[in-house]
Coordinates of C-alpha atoms in Angstrom, one line a residue:
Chain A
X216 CA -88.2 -4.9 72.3
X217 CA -86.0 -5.6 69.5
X218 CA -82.2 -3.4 69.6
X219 CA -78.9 -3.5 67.9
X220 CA -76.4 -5.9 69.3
X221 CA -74.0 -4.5 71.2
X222 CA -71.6 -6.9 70.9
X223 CA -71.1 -7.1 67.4
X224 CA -67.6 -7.3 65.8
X225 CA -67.9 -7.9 62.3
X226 CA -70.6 -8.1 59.3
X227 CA -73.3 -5.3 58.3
X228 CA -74.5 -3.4 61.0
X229 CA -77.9 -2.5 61.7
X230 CA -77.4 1.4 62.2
X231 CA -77.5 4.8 60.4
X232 CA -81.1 3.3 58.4
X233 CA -79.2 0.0 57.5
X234 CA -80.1 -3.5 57.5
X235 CA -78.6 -5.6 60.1
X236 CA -79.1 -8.1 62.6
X237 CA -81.2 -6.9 65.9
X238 CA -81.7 -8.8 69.2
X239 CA -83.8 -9.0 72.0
X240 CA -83.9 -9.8 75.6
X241 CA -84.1 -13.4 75.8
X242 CA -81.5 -14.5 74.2
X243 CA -82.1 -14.2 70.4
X244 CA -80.4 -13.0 67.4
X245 CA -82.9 -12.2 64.5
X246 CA -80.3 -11.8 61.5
X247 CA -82.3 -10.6 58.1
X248 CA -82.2 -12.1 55.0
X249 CA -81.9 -10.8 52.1
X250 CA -83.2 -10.3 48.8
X251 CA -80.9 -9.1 46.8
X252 CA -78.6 -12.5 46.0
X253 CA -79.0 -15.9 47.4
X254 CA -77.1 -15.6 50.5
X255 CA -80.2 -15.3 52.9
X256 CA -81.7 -18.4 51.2
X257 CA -78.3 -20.7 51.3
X258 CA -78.1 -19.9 54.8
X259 CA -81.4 -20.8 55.6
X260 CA -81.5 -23.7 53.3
X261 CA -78.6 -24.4 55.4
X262 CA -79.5 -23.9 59.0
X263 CA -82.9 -26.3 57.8
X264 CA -80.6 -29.2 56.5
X265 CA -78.0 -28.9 59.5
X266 CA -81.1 -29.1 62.3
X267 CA -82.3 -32.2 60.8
X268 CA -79.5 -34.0 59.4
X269 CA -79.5 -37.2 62.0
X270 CA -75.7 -37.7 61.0
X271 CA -74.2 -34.7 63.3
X272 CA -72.8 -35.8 66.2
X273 CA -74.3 -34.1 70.1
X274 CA -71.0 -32.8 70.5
X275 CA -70.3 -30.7 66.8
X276 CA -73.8 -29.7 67.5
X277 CA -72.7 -27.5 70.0
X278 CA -70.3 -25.6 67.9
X279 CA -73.7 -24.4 66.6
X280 CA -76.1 -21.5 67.1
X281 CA -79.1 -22.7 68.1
X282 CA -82.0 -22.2 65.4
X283 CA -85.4 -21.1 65.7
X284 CA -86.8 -20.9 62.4
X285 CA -87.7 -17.5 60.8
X286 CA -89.9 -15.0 62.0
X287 CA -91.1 -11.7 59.8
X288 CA -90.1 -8.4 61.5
X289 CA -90.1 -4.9 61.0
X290 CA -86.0 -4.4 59.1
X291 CA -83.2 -2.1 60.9
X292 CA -83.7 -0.1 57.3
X293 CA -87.2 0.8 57.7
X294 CA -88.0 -1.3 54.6
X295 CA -90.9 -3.1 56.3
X296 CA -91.2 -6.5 57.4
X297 CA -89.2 -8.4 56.1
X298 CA -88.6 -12.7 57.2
X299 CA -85.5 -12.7 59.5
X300 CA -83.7 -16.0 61.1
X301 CA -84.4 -16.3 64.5
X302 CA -80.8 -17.3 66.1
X303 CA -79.5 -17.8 69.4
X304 CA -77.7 -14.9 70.5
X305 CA -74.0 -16.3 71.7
X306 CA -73.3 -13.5 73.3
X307 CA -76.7 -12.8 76.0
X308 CA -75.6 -14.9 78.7
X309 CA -72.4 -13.1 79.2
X310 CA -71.1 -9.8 80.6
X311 CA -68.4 -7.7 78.9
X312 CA -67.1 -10.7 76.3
X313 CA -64.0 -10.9 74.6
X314 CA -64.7 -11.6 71.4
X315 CA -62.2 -12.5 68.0
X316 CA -64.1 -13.6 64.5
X317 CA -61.8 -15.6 62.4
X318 CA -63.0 -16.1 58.6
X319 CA -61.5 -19.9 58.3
X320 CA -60.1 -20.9 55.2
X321 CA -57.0 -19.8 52.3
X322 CA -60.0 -19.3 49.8
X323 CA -63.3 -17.7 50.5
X324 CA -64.6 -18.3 46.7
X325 CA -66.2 -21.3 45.5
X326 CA -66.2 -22.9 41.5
X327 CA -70.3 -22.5 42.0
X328 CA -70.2 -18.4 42.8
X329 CA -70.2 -15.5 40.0
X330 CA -67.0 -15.0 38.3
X331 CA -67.5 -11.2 40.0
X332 CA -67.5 -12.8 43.1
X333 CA -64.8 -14.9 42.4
X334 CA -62.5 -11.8 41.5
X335 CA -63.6 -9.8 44.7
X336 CA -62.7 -12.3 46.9
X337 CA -59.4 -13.9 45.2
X338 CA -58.1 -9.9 45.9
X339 CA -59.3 -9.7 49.1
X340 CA -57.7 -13.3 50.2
X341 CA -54.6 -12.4 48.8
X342 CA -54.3 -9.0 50.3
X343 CA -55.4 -10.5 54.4
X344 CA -54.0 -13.0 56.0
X345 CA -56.1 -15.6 54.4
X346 CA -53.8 -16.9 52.2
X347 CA -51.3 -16.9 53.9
X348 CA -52.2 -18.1 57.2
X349 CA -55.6 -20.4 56.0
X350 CA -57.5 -17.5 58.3
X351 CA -58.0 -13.6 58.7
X352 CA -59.1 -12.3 62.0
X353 CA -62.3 -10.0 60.3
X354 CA -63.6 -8.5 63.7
X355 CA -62.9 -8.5 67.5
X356 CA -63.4 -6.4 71.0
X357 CA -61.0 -7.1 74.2
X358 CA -61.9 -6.2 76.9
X359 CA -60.0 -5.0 80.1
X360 CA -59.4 -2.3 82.8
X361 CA -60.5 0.6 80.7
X362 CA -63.2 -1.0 78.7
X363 CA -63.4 -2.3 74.9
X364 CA -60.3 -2.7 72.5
X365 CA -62.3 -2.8 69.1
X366 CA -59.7 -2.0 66.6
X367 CA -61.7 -0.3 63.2
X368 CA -62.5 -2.3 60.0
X369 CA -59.3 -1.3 58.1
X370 CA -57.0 -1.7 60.8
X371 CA -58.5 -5.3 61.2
X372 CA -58.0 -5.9 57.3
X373 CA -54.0 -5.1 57.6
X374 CA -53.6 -7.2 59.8
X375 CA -50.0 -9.2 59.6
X376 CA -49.2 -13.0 60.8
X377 CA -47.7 -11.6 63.9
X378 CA -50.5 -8.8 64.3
X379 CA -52.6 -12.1 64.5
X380 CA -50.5 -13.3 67.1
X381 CA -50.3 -10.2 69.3
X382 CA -54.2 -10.4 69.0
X383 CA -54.5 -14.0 70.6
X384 CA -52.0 -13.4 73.4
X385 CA -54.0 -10.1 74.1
X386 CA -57.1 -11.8 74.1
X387 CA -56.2 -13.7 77.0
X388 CA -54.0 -10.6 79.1
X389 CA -55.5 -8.6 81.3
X390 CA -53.8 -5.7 79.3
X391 CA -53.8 -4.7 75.8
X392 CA -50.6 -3.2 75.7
X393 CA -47.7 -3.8 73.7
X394 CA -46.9 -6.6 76.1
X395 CA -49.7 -8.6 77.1
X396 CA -49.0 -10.7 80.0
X397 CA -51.1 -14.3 78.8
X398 CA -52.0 -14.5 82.5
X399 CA -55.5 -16.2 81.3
X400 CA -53.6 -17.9 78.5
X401 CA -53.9 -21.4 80.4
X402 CA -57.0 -21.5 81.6
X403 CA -58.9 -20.4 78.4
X404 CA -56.6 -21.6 75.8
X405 CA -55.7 -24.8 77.8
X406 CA -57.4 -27.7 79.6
X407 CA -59.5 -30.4 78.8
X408 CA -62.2 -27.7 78.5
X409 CA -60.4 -25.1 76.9
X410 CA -60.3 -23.6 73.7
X411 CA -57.2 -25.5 71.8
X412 CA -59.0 -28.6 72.8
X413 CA -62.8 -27.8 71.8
X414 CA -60.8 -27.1 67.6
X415 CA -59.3 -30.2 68.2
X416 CA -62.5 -31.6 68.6
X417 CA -64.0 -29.8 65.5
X418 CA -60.6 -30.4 63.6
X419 CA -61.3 -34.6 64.2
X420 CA -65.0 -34.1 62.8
X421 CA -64.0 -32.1 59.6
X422 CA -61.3 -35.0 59.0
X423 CA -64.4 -37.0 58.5
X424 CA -67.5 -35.0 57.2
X425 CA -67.7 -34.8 53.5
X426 CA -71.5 -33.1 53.9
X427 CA -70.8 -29.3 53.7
X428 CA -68.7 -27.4 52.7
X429 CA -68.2 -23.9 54.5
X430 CA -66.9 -20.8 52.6
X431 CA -66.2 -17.8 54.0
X432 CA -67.5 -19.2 57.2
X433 CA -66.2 -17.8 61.0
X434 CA -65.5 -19.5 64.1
X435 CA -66.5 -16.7 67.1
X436 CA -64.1 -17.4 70.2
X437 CA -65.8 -15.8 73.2
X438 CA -64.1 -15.5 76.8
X439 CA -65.8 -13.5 79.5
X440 CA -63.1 -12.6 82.3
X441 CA -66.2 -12.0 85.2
X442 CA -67.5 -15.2 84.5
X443 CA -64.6 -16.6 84.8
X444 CA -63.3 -15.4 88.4
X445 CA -66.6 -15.9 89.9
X446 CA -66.1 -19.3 88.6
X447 CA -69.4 -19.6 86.5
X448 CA -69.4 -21.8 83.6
X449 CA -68.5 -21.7 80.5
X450 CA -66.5 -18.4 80.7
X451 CA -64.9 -19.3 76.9
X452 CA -66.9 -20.2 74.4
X453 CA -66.2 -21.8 70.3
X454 CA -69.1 -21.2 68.0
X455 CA -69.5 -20.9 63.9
X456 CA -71.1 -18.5 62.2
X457 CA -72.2 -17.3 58.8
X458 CA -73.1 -20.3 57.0
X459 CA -74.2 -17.8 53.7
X460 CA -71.4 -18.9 51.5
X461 CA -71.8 -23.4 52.6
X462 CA -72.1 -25.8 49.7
X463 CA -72.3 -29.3 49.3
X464 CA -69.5 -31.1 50.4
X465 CA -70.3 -34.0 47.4
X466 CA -68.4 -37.0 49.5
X467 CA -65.5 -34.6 49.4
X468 CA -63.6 -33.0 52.9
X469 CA -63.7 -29.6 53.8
X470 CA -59.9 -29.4 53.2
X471 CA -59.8 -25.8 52.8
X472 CA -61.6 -25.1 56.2
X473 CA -59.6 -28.1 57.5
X474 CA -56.4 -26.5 56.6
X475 CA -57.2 -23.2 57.5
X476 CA -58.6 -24.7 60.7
X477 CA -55.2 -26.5 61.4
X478 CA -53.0 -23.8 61.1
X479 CA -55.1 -21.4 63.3
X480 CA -55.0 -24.7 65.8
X481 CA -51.3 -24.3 65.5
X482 CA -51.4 -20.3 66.1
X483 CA -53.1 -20.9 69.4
X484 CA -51.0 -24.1 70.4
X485 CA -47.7 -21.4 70.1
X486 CA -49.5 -18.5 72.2
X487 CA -50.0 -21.2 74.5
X488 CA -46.5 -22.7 74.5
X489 CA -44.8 -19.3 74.9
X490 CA -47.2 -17.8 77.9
X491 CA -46.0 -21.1 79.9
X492 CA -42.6 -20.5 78.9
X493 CA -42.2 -17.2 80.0
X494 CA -44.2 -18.5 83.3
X495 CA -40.9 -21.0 83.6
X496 CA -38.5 -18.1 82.8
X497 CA -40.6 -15.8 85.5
X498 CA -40.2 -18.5 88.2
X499 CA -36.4 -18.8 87.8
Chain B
X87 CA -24.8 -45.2 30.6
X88 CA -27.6 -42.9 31.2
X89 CA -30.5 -43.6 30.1
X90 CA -34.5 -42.2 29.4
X91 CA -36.2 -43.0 32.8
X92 CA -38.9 -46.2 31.9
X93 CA -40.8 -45.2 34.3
X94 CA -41.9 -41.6 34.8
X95 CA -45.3 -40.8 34.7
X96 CA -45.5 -37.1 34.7
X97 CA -43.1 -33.8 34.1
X98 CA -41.0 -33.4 31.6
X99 CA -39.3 -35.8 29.7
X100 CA -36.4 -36.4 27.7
X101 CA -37.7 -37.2 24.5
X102 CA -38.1 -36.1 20.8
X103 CA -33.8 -33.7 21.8
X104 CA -36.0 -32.0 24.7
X105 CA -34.9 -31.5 28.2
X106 CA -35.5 -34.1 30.9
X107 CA -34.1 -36.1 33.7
X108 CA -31.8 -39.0 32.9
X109 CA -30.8 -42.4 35.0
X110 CA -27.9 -44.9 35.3
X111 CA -28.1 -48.3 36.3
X112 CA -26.9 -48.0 39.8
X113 CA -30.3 -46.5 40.9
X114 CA -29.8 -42.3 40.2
X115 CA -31.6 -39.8 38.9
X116 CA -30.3 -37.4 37.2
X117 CA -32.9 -34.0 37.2
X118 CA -31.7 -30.7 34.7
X119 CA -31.2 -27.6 36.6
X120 CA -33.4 -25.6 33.9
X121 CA -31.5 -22.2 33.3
X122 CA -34.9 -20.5 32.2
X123 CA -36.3 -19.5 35.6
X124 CA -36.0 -19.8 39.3
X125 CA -37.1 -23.4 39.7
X126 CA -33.6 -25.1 39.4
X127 CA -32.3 -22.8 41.7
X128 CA -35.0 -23.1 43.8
X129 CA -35.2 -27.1 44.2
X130 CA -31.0 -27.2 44.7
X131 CA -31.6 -25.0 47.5
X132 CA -34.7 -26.9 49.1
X133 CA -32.4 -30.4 48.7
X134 CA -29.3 -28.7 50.5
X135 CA -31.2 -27.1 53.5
X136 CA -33.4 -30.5 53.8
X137 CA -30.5 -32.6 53.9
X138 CA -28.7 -30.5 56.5
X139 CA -31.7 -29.6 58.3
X140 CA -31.4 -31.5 61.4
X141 CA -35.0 -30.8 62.7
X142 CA -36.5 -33.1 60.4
X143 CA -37.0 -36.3 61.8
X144 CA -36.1 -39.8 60.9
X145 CA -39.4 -41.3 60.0
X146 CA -40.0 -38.1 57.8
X147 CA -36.3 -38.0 55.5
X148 CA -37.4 -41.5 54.6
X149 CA -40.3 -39.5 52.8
X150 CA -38.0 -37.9 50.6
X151 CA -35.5 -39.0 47.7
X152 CA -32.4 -39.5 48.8
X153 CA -29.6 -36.3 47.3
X154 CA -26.1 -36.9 46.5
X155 CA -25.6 -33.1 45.4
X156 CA -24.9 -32.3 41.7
X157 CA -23.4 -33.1 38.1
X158 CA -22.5 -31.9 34.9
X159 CA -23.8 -34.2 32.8
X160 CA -24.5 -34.2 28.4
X161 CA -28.0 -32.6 28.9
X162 CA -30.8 -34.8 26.5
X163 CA -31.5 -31.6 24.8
X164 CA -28.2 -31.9 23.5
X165 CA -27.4 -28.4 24.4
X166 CA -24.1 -30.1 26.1
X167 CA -22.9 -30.2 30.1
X168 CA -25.4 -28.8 32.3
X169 CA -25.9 -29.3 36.2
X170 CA -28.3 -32.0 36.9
X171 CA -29.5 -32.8 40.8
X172 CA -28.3 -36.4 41.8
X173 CA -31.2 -37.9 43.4
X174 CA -32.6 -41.5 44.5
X175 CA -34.1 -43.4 41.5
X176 CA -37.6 -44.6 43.6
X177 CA -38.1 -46.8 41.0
X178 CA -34.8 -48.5 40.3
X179 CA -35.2 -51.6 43.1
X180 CA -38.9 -52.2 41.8
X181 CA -40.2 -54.7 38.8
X182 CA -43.3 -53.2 37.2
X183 CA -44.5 -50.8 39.4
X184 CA -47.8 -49.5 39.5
X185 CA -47.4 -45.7 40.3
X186 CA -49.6 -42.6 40.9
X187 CA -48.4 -39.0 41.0
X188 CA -50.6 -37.0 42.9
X189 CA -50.2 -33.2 43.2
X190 CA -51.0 -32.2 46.6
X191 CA -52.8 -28.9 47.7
X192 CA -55.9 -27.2 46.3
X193 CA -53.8 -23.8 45.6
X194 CA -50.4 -24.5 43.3
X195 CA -49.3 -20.9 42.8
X196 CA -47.8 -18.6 46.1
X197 CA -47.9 -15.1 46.6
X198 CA -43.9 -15.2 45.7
X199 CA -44.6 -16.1 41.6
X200 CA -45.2 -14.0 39.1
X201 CA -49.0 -12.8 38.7
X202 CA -48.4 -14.7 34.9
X203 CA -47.5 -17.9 37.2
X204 CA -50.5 -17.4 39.5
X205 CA -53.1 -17.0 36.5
X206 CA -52.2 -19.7 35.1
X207 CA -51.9 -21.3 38.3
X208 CA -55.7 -20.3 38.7
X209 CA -56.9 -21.4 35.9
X210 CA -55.7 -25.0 36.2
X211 CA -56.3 -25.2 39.5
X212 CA -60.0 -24.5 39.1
X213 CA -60.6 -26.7 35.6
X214 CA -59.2 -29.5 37.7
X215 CA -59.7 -31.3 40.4
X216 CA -57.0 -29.5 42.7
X217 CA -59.8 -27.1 43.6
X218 CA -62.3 -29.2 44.3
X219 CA -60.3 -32.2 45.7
X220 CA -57.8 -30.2 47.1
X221 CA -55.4 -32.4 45.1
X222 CA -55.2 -33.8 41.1
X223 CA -53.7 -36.9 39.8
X224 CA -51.1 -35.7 37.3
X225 CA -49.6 -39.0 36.3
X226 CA -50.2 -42.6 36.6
X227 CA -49.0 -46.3 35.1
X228 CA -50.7 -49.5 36.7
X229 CA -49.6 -52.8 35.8
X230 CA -51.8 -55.4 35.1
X231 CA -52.0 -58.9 33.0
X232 CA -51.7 -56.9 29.5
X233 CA -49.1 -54.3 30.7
X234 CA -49.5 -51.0 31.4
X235 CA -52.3 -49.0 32.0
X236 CA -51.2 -45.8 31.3
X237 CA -53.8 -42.7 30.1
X238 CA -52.5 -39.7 28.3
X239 CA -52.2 -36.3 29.8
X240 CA -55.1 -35.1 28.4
X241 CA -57.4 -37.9 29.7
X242 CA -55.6 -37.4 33.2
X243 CA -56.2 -33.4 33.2
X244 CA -59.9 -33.8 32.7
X245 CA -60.1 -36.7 36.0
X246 CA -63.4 -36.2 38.1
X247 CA -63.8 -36.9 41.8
X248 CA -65.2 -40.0 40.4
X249 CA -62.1 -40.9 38.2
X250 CA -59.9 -40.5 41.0
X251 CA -61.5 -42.9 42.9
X252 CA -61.8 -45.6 40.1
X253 CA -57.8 -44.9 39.8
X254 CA -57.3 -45.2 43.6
X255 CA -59.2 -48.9 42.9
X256 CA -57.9 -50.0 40.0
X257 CA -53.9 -49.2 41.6
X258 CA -54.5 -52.0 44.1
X259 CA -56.3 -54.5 41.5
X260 CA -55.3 -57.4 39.8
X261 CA -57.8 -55.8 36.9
X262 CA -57.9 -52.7 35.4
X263 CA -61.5 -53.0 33.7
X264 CA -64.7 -51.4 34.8
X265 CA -64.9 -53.5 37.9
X266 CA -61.8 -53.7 39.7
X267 CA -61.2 -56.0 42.2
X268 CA -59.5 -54.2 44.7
X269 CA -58.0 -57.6 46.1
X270 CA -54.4 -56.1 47.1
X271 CA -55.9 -53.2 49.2
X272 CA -55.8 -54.4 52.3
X273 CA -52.1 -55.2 51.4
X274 CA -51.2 -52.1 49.7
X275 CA -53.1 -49.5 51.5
X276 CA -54.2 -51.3 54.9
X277 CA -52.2 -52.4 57.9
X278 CA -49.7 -50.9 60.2
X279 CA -47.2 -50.5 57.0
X280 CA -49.3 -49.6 54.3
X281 CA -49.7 -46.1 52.6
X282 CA -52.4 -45.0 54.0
X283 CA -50.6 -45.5 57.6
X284 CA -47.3 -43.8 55.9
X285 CA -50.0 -41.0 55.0
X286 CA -50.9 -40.3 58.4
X287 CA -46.9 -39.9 59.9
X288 CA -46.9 -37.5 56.8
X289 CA -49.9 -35.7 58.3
X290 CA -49.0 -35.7 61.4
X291 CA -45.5 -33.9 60.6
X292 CA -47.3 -31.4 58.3
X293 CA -49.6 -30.3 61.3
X294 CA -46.7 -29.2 63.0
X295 CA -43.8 -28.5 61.0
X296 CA -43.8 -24.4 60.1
X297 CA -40.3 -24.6 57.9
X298 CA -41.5 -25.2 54.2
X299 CA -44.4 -25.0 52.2
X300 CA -44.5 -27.4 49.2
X301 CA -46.2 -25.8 46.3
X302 CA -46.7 -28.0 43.3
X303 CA -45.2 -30.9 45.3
X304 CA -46.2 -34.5 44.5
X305 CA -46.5 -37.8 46.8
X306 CA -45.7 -40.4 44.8
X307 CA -47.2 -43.7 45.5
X308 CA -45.5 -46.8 44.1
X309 CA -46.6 -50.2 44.1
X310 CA -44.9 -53.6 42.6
X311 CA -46.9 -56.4 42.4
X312 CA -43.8 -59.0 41.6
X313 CA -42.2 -57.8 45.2
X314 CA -45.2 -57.8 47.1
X315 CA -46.0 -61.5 45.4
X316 CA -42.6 -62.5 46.3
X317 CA -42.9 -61.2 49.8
X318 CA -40.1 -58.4 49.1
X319 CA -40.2 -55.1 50.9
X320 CA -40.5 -53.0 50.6
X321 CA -43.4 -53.9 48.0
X322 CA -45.0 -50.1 48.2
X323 CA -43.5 -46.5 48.7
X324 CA -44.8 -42.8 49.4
X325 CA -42.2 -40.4 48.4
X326 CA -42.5 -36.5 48.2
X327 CA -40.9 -35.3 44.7
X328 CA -40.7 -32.0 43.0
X329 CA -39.5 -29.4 44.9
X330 CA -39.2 -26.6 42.4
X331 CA -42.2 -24.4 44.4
X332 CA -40.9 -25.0 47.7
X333 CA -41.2 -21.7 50.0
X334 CA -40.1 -20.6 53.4
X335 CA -42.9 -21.4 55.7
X336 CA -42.4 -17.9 58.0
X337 CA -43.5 -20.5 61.2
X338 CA -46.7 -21.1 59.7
X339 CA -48.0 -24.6 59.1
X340 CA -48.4 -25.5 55.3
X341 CA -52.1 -25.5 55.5
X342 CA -52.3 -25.7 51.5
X343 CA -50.3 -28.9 51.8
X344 CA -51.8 -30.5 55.0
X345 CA -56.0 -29.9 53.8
X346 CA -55.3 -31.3 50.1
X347 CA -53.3 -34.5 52.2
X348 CA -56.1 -34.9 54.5
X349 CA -58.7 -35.2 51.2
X350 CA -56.1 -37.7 49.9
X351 CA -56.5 -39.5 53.1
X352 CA -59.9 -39.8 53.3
X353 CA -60.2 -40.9 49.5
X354 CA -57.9 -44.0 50.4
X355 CA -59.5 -44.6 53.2
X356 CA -63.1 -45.0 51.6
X357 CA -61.2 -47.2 48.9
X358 CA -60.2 -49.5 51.7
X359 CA -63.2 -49.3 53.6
X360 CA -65.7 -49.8 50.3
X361 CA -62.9 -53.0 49.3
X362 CA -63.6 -54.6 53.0
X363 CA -67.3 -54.1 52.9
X364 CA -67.2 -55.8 49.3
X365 CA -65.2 -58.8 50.7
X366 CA -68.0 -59.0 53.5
X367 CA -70.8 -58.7 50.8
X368 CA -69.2 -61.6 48.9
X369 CA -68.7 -63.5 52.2
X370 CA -72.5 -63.4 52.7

């Protein structure tokens, strides 16, 4: 019994008679590709090289959906069957997830894509926060005491460098108001197993890895407040996604996802700073 | 006396009556405050809030020229007195030096310019290697037995990934031929007070540091041969120069800056590692 994934924040959706990912019950994420540019077959051609490539370490593999080849089934879009990755769905072991996408990176164009493509995306990096910031939050849902906080597309696309911040402290509150109070901000920001230290630990391997190079790629950040007070494990979660848009790195850094990377790092390292600041000023 | 500086590599100069930056012989520069467009104005006020900025550190002012305010000095145009910047010589304590300009960050136009300023920005970003590299070589001299080594602009403009990497070699070589030997790179970019360990303070500040954002800025990397054979010091720099793009950082890191630093990192670094794994291949 395939379905639409209700936890979805960002990309094409696979409703009103349009193609989109679907999932099922056991934990997988069937994401179409398609026909009409190369996208479907660079992220394939992708997902192949990354499975096998000997030269990723255990620990960046985790950052990683988990891939199961491709698998032809019948398209959201009624179009017929049609070959689909076969994913593992980040979100299935978890109940009512937090969930921000962040499109990493000041530039989501590459010298190898269409000149059209090129244009498109040089407007819509200067109009986010992607030039700016190295980053634009493209999706999210917070949850909290009266269900979801998903904020619509265009609202999302506005978004301003302190909007961003607002977002990340609200991620970790247990309200959404206009003043979130960060109470989970240490345990799923901080810690040797938190967040801030899990992009460290991605930020030390794109120092190094001169292999791919990942436009217009996302990291998800996932935090599941049940889990967390009943203590299971892990309640937060650091995965990318979309790997469309990845290139050859040709001995060359990712220094635009590096960068973009580094500056997010430094977004969260502040939200983190502050909410144990204002624990100090509580206290006295 | 002032005098045509011997030893710039790149920008403008003052040749042929045209506009450019002067020297005495008691180790100033002397840079033109160009009354055509913002970027006098814009580097006098950088050097006056640097210098009284007391949240830079130490280790990091070392990075930059020493200022000593302004003059009006006989412009080289010969258009009469105009302000010039007073500013460190780097180059007036060294014999020979070898010296690279490199123009840091794979984006040299900001959302402040002009859109004429960021087109052509664009354009030379992409048709050299700031894009791809995240950085570009704009000027170079390297002394060796016959004199300088130094290419024209055109020849440096059109630089590959694999140009830059034979310039990176051929900086620390006793040869500038086809094969160089690389045999002052463990000297010159190795050890615990070699560029490449200067680099990393650099990196480290830029990960953190949320007050400026240097567009268009250059490190420039000097090295003198006659010093370091004599056992002066110090017998090879890293200063940050040109500061006519500098923009408020609005407490964001300069990711532009930091990811095209990083790539610069990691092409030294595989200069000194290939020169070590050459001296073991010879050994054996």
């Amino acid at each position: 019994m395939l379905k639409v994934p209700e936890h979805q924040v960002a990309g094409r959706q696979a409703i009103d008679g349009k193609l989109g990912p679907l999932i099922d019950n056991s934990g997988h994420f069937y994401k179409p590709l398609q026909d009409d540019d190369e996208r479907g077959t660079r992220e394939l051609t992708f997902y192949h090289s990354f499975s096998s490539n000997t030269r990723i370490p255990h620990h960046i593999r985790r950052f990683f959906p988990v891939f199961h080849g491709t698998q032809l089934l019948k398209a959201s879009d009624g179009s017929g069957l049609r070959p689909h990755l076969v994913l593992q769905d980040i979100t299935s072991d978890h109940i009512n997830p937090s969930i921000l996408d962040i499109k990493i990176g000041s530039r989501t164009w590459y010298l190898e894509a269409s000149n059209d493509y090129v244009q498109n995306c040089f407007h819509r990096d200067k109009t986010t926060t992607t030039v700016s910031l190295g980053f634009r939050i493209c999706g999210l849902q917070i949850y909290n005491e009266s269900g979801f906080w998903k904020p619509g597309r265009k609202l999302v696309r506005n978004f301003t460098a302190n909007d961003v911040r607002s977002v990340l402290r609200k991620f970790v509150s247990s309200n959404v108001g206009p003043e979130p109070d960060c109470c989970f901000a240490d345990s799923v920001y901080g810690g040797c197993d938190g967040i801030l230290q899990r992009l460290l630990e991605l930020k030390t391997w794109f120092e190094d890895q001169t292999m791919y190079h990942f436009r217009s790629c996302s990291i998800l950040l996932l935090f599941d407040k049940e889990s967390f007070l009943k203590g299971k494990t892990p309640f937060a979660e650091v995965k990318l996604i979309d790997f469309a848009h990845v290139v050859d790195g040709n001995g060359v850094i990712d220094h635009n996802f590096l960068g973009g990377l580094c500056s997010f790092i430094k977004f969260v390292s502040q939200v983190l700073a502050d909410s144990k600041g204002s624990t100090m000023e509580d206290k006295f």
